[in-house]
Coordinates of N, CA, C and O in Angstrom, one line a residue:
X1 N 142.4 131.9 42.0 CA 142.5 133.3 42.4 C 141.1 133.7 43.0 O 140.1 133.5 42.3
X2 N 141.1 134.2 44.2 CA 139.9 134.6 44.9 C 140.0 136.1 45.4 O 141.0 136.4 46.2
X3 N 139.1 136.9 45.1 CA 139.1 138.3 45.6 C 138.1 138.4 46.7 O 136.9 137.9 46.6
X4 N 138.5 139.1 47.8 CA 137.5 139.3 48.9 C 136.6 140.5 48.5 O 137.0 141.5 48.0
X5 N 135.3 140.3 48.8 CA 134.3 141.3 48.6 C 133.5 141.6 49.9 O 133.4 140.7 50.7
X6 N 133.0 142.8 50.0 CA 132.2 143.1 51.1 C 130.8 143.2 50.5 O 130.6 143.8 49.5
X7 N 129.8 142.6 51.2 CA 128.4 142.7 50.8 C 127.6 143.3 51.9 O 127.6 142.8 53.0
X8 N 127.1 144.5 51.6 CA 126.4 145.3 52.7 C 124.9 145.5 52.3 O 124.7 146.0 51.2
X9 N 124.0 145.1 53.2 CA 122.6 145.4 52.9 C 122.3 146.9 52.9 O 122.8 147.6 53.7
X10 N 121.5 147.3 51.9 CA 121.1 148.7 51.8 C 119.6 148.7 51.2 O 119.4 148.4 50.1
X11 N 118.7 148.9 52.1 CA 117.3 148.8 51.7 C 117.0 147.3 51.4 O 117.3 146.4 52.1
X12 N 116.4 147.1 50.2 CA 116.1 145.8 49.7 C 117.2 145.2 48.8 O 117.1 144.2 48.2
X13 N 118.4 145.9 48.8 CA 119.5 145.4 47.9 C 120.7 145.1 48.8 O 120.8 145.4 50.0
X14 N 121.7 144.5 48.1 CA 123.0 144.2 48.7 C 124.0 144.8 47.8 O 124.1 144.5 46.7
X15 N 124.8 145.7 48.4 CA 125.9 146.4 47.7 C 127.2 145.7 47.8 O 127.6 145.3 48.9
X16 N 127.9 145.5 46.7 CA 129.1 144.7 46.6 C 130.3 145.7 46.3 O 130.2 146.4 45.3
X17 N 131.3 145.6 47.1 CA 132.5 146.4 46.9 C 133.7 145.4 47.1 O 133.6 144.4 47.7
X18 N 134.8 145.8 46.5 CA 136.1 145.0 46.6 C 137.2 146.0 46.8 O 137.5 146.9 46.0
X19 N 137.9 145.9 48.0 CA 138.9 146.9 48.3 C 140.1 146.7 47.4 O 140.9 147.7 47.2
X20 N 140.4 145.5 46.9 CA 141.5 145.3 46.0 C 141.3 145.9 44.6 O 142.2 146.3 43.9
X21 N 140.0 146.0 44.2 CA 139.6 146.5 42.9 C 138.5 147.6 43.1 O 137.3 147.3 43.1
X22 N 138.9 148.8 43.4 CA 137.9 149.8 43.7 C 136.9 150.1 42.6 O 135.9 150.7 42.8
X23 N 137.2 149.6 41.4 CA 136.3 149.8 40.2 C 135.0 148.9 40.4 O 134.0 149.1 39.7
X24 N 135.1 147.9 41.3 CA 133.9 147.0 41.5 C 132.8 147.7 42.3 O 133.1 148.2 43.4
X25 N 131.6 147.8 41.8 CA 130.5 148.3 42.5 C 129.3 147.6 41.9 O 128.8 148.0 40.8
X26 N 128.8 146.6 42.6 CA 127.7 145.8 42.0 C 126.6 145.7 43.0 O 126.8 146.0 44.2
X27 N 125.4 145.3 42.5 CA 124.2 145.2 43.4 C 123.5 143.9 43.1 O 123.4 143.5 42.0
X28 N 123.0 143.3 44.2 CA 122.2 142.1 44.0 C 121.0 142.3 45.0 O 121.0 143.1 45.9
X29 N 119.9 141.5 44.7 CA 118.7 141.6 45.6 C 118.6 140.4 46.5 O 117.5 140.3 47.1
X30 N 119.6 139.6 46.6 CA 119.8 138.6 47.6 C 121.3 138.4 47.7 O 122.1 138.9 46.8
X31 N 121.7 137.7 48.8 CA 123.2 137.5 48.9 C 123.7 136.7 47.7 O 124.8 136.9 47.3
X32 N 122.9 135.7 47.3 CA 123.3 134.8 46.2 C 123.5 135.6 44.9 O 124.5 135.5 44.2
X33 N 122.5 136.5 44.6 CA 122.6 137.3 43.5 C 123.8 138.3 43.6 O 124.5 138.6 42.6
X34 N 124.0 138.8 44.8 CA 125.1 139.7 45.0 C 126.5 139.0 44.7 O 127.4 139.6 44.1
X35 N 126.6 137.8 45.1 CA 127.8 137.0 44.8 C 128.0 136.8 43.3 O 129.1 137.0 42.8
X36 N 126.9 136.5 42.6 CA 127.0 136.4 41.1 C 127.4 137.7 40.5 O 128.3 137.8 39.6
X37 N 126.8 138.8 41.0 CA 127.1 140.1 40.5 C 128.5 140.6 40.8 O 129.2 141.3 40.1
X38 N 129.0 140.1 42.0 CA 130.4 140.4 42.4 C 131.4 139.8 41.3 O 132.3 140.5 41.0
X39 N 131.2 138.6 40.9 CA 132.0 138.0 39.9 C 132.0 138.8 38.6 O 133.0 139.1 38.0
X40 N 130.8 139.2 38.2 CA 130.7 140.0 37.0 C 131.4 141.3 37.2 O 132.0 141.8 36.3
X41 N 131.2 141.9 38.3 CA 131.9 143.2 38.6 C 133.4 143.1 38.6 O 134.1 144.0 38.1
X42 N 133.9 142.0 39.1 CA 135.4 141.8 39.1 C 135.9 141.6 37.7 O 136.9 142.2 37.3
X43 N 135.2 140.8 36.9 CA 135.6 140.6 35.5 C 135.5 141.9 34.7 O 136.4 142.2 33.9
X44 N 134.5 142.8 35.0 CA 134.4 144.1 34.4 C 135.6 144.9 34.8 O 136.2 145.6 34.0
X45 N 135.9 144.9 36.1 CA 137.1 145.7 36.6 C 138.4 145.3 35.9 O 139.2 146.1 35.5
X46 N 138.5 143.9 35.7 CA 139.8 143.4 35.1 C 139.8 143.9 33.6 O 140.9 144.3 33.1
X47 N 138.7 144.0 33.0 CA 138.6 144.5 31.6 C 139.0 146.0 31.5 O 139.6 146.4 30.6
X48 N 138.7 146.7 32.6 CA 139.1 148.1 32.6 C 140.6 148.2 32.6 O 141.2 149.0 31.9
X49 N 141.3 147.4 33.4 CA 142.8 147.3 33.4 C 143.3 146.9 32.0 O 144.2 147.5 31.5
X50 N 142.7 145.9 31.4 CA 143.1 145.4 30.1 C 143.0 146.6 29.1 O 143.9 146.7 28.3
X51 N 141.9 147.3 29.1 CA 141.7 148.4 28.1 C 142.7 149.5 28.3 O 143.2 150.1 27.4
X52 N 143.0 149.8 29.6 CA 144.0 150.8 29.9 C 145.4 150.3 29.4 O 146.1 151.1 28.8
X53 N 145.7 149.1 29.7 CA 147.0 148.5 29.3 C 148.2 149.1 29.9 O 149.3 148.8 29.4
X54 N 148.1 149.8 31.0 CA 149.3 150.4 31.6 C 149.6 150.0 33.0 O 150.7 150.0 33.5
X55 N 148.5 149.6 33.8 CA 148.7 149.3 35.2 C 148.4 147.8 35.4 O 147.6 147.2 34.8
X56 N 149.2 147.2 36.3 CA 149.0 145.8 36.7 C 147.7 145.7 37.4 O 147.3 146.6 38.1
X57 N 147.1 144.5 37.3 CA 145.9 144.2 38.0 C 146.3 143.9 39.4 O 147.2 143.0 39.7
X58 N 145.7 144.5 40.4 CA 146.1 144.2 41.8 C 145.7 142.8 42.1 O 144.6 142.3 41.8
X59 N 146.6 142.1 42.8 CA 146.4 140.7 43.2 C 145.4 140.8 44.4 O 145.4 141.7 45.2
X60 N 144.7 139.7 44.6 CA 143.7 139.7 45.8 C 144.5 139.6 47.1 O 145.5 138.9 47.2
X61 N 143.9 140.3 48.1 CA 144.5 140.2 49.4 C 143.7 139.2 50.2 O 142.7 138.6 49.7
X62 N 144.2 138.9 51.4 CA 143.5 138.0 52.3 C 142.1 138.6 52.7 O 142.1 139.8 53.0
X63 N 141.1 137.8 52.8 CA 139.8 138.3 53.2 C 139.9 138.8 54.7 O 140.6 138.2 55.5
X64 N 139.1 139.9 55.0 CA 139.0 140.4 56.3 C 137.7 139.9 56.9 O 136.9 139.3 56.2
X65 N 137.5 140.2 58.1 CA 136.3 139.8 58.9 C 135.0 140.2 58.1 O 134.9 141.4 57.6
X66 N 134.1 139.3 57.9 CA 132.8 139.5 57.2 C 132.9 139.8 55.7 O 132.0 140.4 55.1
X67 N 134.1 139.4 55.1 CA 134.2 139.5 53.6 C 134.0 138.1 53.1 O 134.2 137.1 53.7
X68 N 133.5 138.1 51.8 CA 133.3 136.8 51.1 C 134.3 136.7 50.0 O 134.8 137.7 49.5
X69 N 134.7 135.5 49.7 CA 135.7 135.2 48.6 C 134.9 134.9 47.3 O 134.0 134.1 47.3
X70 N 135.4 135.6 46.3 CA 134.8 135.3 44.9 C 135.9 134.7 44.1 O 137.0 135.2 43.9
X71 N 135.6 133.4 43.7 CA 136.6 132.6 43.0 C 136.5 132.9 41.5 O 135.4 132.9 40.9
X72 N 137.6 133.3 40.9 CA 137.6 133.6 39.4 C 137.7 132.3 38.7 O 138.5 131.4 39.1
X73 N 137.1 132.1 37.5 CA 137.3 131.0 36.7 C 138.8 130.9 36.3 O 139.5 131.9 36.2
X74 N 139.3 129.7 36.2 CA 140.7 129.4 35.9 C 141.2 130.2 34.7 O 142.3 130.8 34.7
X75 N 140.4 130.3 33.6 CA 140.8 130.9 32.4 C 141.0 132.5 32.6 O 141.9 133.1 32.1
X76 N 140.1 133.0 33.4 CA 140.2 134.5 33.7 C 141.4 134.7 34.6 O 142.2 135.7 34.3
X77 N 141.7 133.9 35.6 CA 142.8 134.0 36.4 C 144.1 133.9 35.6 O 145.1 134.7 35.8
X78 N 144.2 133.0 34.7 CA 145.5 132.8 34.0 C 145.7 133.9 33.0 O 146.8 134.4 32.7
X79 N 144.6 134.4 32.4 CA 144.7 135.6 31.5 C 145.1 136.8 32.3 O 145.9 137.6 31.8
X80 N 144.6 137.0 33.5 CA 145.1 138.1 34.3 C 146.5 138.0 34.6 O 147.3 139.0 34.6
X81 N 147.0 136.8 34.9 CA 148.4 136.6 35.2 C 149.3 136.9 34.0 O 150.4 137.5 34.1
X82 N 148.8 136.5 32.8 CA 149.5 136.8 31.5 C 149.6 138.3 31.3 O 150.6 138.9 31.0
X83 N 148.5 139.0 31.5 CA 148.4 140.5 31.4 C 149.4 141.1 32.3 O 150.2 142.0 31.9
X84 N 149.4 140.7 33.6 CA 150.4 141.3 34.6 C 151.8 141.1 34.2 O 152.6 142.0 34.3
X85 N 152.1 139.9 33.7 CA 153.5 139.6 33.3 C 153.9 140.5 32.1 O 155.0 140.9 32.0
X86 N 152.9 140.6 31.2 CA 153.2 141.5 30.0 C 153.5 142.9 30.4 O 154.4 143.6 29.9
X87 N 152.7 143.4 31.3 CA 152.9 144.8 31.9 C 154.2 144.9 32.5 O 155.0 145.8 32.3
X88 N 154.6 143.9 33.3 CA 155.9 143.9 34.0 C 157.0 143.9 33.1 O 158.0 144.7 33.3
X89 N 156.9 143.2 32.0 CA 158.0 143.1 31.0 C 157.9 144.2 29.9 O 158.7 144.3 29.0
X90 N 156.8 145.0 30.0 CA 156.6 146.0 29.0 C 156.4 145.4 27.5 O 156.9 146.0 26.6
X91 N 155.7 144.3 27.5 CA 155.4 143.7 26.2 C 154.0 144.1 25.8 O 153.0 143.8 26.5
X92 N 153.9 144.7 24.6 CA 152.5 145.1 24.1 C 151.8 143.9 23.5 O 152.5 142.9 23.1
X93 N 150.6 144.1 23.2 CA 149.8 143.1 22.5 C 150.4 142.9 21.1 O 150.5 141.8 20.6
X94 N 150.8 144.0 20.4 CA 151.4 143.9 19.1 C 152.7 143.1 19.1 O 152.9 142.3 18.2
X95 N 153.5 143.4 20.1 CA 154.7 142.7 20.3 C 154.5 141.2 20.5 O 155.2 140.3 19.9
X96 N 153.5 140.9 21.3 CA 153.2 139.5 21.6 C 152.8 138.8 20.3 O 153.2 137.7 20.0
X97 N 151.9 139.5 19.5 CA 151.5 139.0 18.2 C 152.7 138.7 17.3 O 152.8 137.7 16.6
X98 N 153.7 139.6 17.3 CA 154.9 139.4 16.4 C 155.7 138.2 16.9 O 156.1 137.4 16.1
X99 N 155.8 138.1 18.2 CA 156.6 136.9 18.8 C 155.9 135.6 18.5 O 156.6 134.6 18.3
X100 N 154.6 135.6 18.4 CA 153.8 134.3 18.2 C 153.5 134.1 16.7 O 153.0 133.1 16.3
X101 N 153.8 135.2 15.9 CA 153.5 135.1 14.5 C 151.9 135.0 14.3 O 151.5 134.2 13.5
X102 N 151.2 135.7 15.1 CA 149.7 135.7 15.1 C 149.2 136.9 14.5 O 149.8 138.0 14.6
X103 N 148.0 136.9 13.9 CA 147.3 138.1 13.5 C 146.7 138.8 14.7 O 146.5 138.1 15.8
X104 N 146.5 140.0 14.6 CA 145.9 140.8 15.7 C 144.6 140.3 16.2 O 144.4 140.3 17.4
X105 N 143.8 139.7 15.4 CA 142.5 139.1 15.8 C 142.8 138.0 16.8 O 142.0 137.8 17.7
X106 N 143.8 137.2 16.5 CA 144.1 136.1 17.4 C 144.5 136.6 18.8 O 144.1 136.0 19.8
X107 N 145.4 137.6 18.8 CA 145.8 138.2 20.1 C 144.6 138.8 20.8 O 144.5 138.7 22.0
X108 N 143.7 139.5 20.1 CA 142.6 140.1 20.7 C 141.7 139.0 21.3 O 141.1 139.3 22.4
X109 N 141.5 137.9 20.7 CA 140.7 136.8 21.3 C 141.4 136.3 22.6 O 140.7 136.0 23.5
X110 N 142.7 136.1 22.5 CA 143.4 135.7 23.7 C 143.2 136.7 24.9 O 143.1 136.3 26.0
X111 N 143.2 138.0 24.5 CA 143.0 139.1 25.5 C 141.6 139.1 26.1 O 141.5 139.7 27.2
X112 N 140.6 138.6 25.4 CA 139.2 138.8 25.8 C 138.9 137.8 27.0 O 139.2 136.6 26.8
X113 N 138.4 138.3 28.1 CA 138.1 137.4 29.2 C 136.9 136.5 28.9 O 136.8 135.5 29.5
X114 N 136.0 137.0 28.1 CA 134.8 136.2 27.8 C 135.0 135.2 26.6 O 134.0 134.6 26.2
X115 N 136.2 135.2 26.0 CA 136.4 134.3 24.9 C 137.1 133.0 25.5 O 138.1 133.1 26.2
X116 N 136.6 131.9 25.1 CA 137.2 130.6 25.6 C 138.4 130.3 24.7 O 138.3 130.1 23.5
X117 N 139.6 130.4 25.3 CA 140.9 130.3 24.6 C 141.5 128.9 24.9 O 141.4 128.5 26.0
X118 N 142.0 128.3 23.8 CA 142.6 127.0 24.0 C 143.8 127.1 24.9 O 144.6 128.1 24.9
X119 N 144.0 126.1 25.8 CA 145.1 126.1 26.7 C 146.4 126.2 26.0 O 147.3 126.9 26.4
X120 N 146.5 125.6 24.8 CA 147.8 125.6 24.1 C 148.1 127.0 23.6 O 149.3 127.4 23.6
X121 N 147.1 127.8 23.3 CA 147.4 129.2 22.9 C 147.8 130.1 24.1 O 148.7 130.9 24.0
X122 N 147.2 129.8 25.3 CA 147.7 130.6 26.5 C 149.1 130.2 26.8 O 149.9 131.0 27.2
X123 N 149.4 128.9 26.8 CA 150.7 128.4 27.1 C 151.7 129.0 26.1 O 152.8 129.4 26.5
X124 N 151.4 129.1 24.8 CA 152.3 129.7 23.8 C 152.5 131.1 24.1 O 153.7 131.6 24.0
X125 N 151.5 131.9 24.6 CA 151.7 133.3 24.9 C 152.7 133.4 26.1 O 153.6 134.3 26.1
X126 N 152.5 132.6 27.1 CA 153.5 132.6 28.2 C 154.9 132.3 27.8 O 155.9 133.0 28.2
X127 N 155.0 131.3 26.9 CA 156.3 130.9 26.4 C 157.0 132.1 25.6 O 158.2 132.3 25.7
X128 N 156.1 132.8 24.9 CA 156.6 133.9 24.1 C 157.2 135.1 24.9 O 158.0 135.8 24.4
X129 N 156.8 135.1 26.1 CA 157.3 136.2 27.0 C 158.3 135.6 28.0 O 158.7 136.2 29.0
X130 N 158.8 134.3 27.7 CA 159.8 133.7 28.5 C 159.3 133.1 29.8 O 160.1 132.9 30.8
X131 N 158.1 132.7 29.9 CA 157.5 132.1 31.1 C 156.9 130.8 30.8 O 156.4 130.6 29.7
X132 N 156.9 129.9 31.8 CA 156.2 128.6 31.7 C 154.9 128.7 32.5 O 154.8 129.5 33.5
X133 N 153.9 128.0 32.0 CA 152.6 128.0 32.6 C 152.6 126.7 33.4 O 152.8 125.6 32.9
X134 N 152.4 126.9 34.7 CA 152.3 125.7 35.6 C 151.0 125.8 36.4 O 150.5 126.9 36.6
X135 N 150.5 124.6 36.8 CA 149.2 124.6 37.5 C 149.4 124.0 38.9 O 150.3 123.1 39.1
X136 N 148.7 124.5 39.8 CA 148.7 124.0 41.2 C 147.2 123.6 41.5 O 146.3 124.4 41.3
X137 N 147.0 122.4 42.0 CA 145.7 122.0 42.4 C 145.6 122.2 43.9 O 146.4 121.7 44.6
X138 N 144.6 123.0 44.3 CA 144.5 123.4 45.7 C 143.2 122.8 46.3 O 142.3 122.6 45.6

């Protein structure tokens, strides 16, 4: 999953925005630092959606002229897909925990983008909402 971002020089800084995720507003003092900050900003924006728990995370659009692509780590992308599917099916975290027979702390760790979750746990969560987890190597 790759989100397009715009990096615009402003003085001695580079401002990062993402039209798919208007919550992203990052700054770097080189283009390389701006790209690193863009990833952090995207992950922070995704957490805003997670905390709200009501709106689907917008999927990335195709990059436009002079936009850069920010590649999300696989675990972040798959957790975002799980979140969107749960919103679509109106499955709450509490309901997911009941379906998996997990304690709330386990579900919270699954929900955290910065927690390294075992693939088996992510797959179990998808199965609990009636979905299979498949991978495509691109």
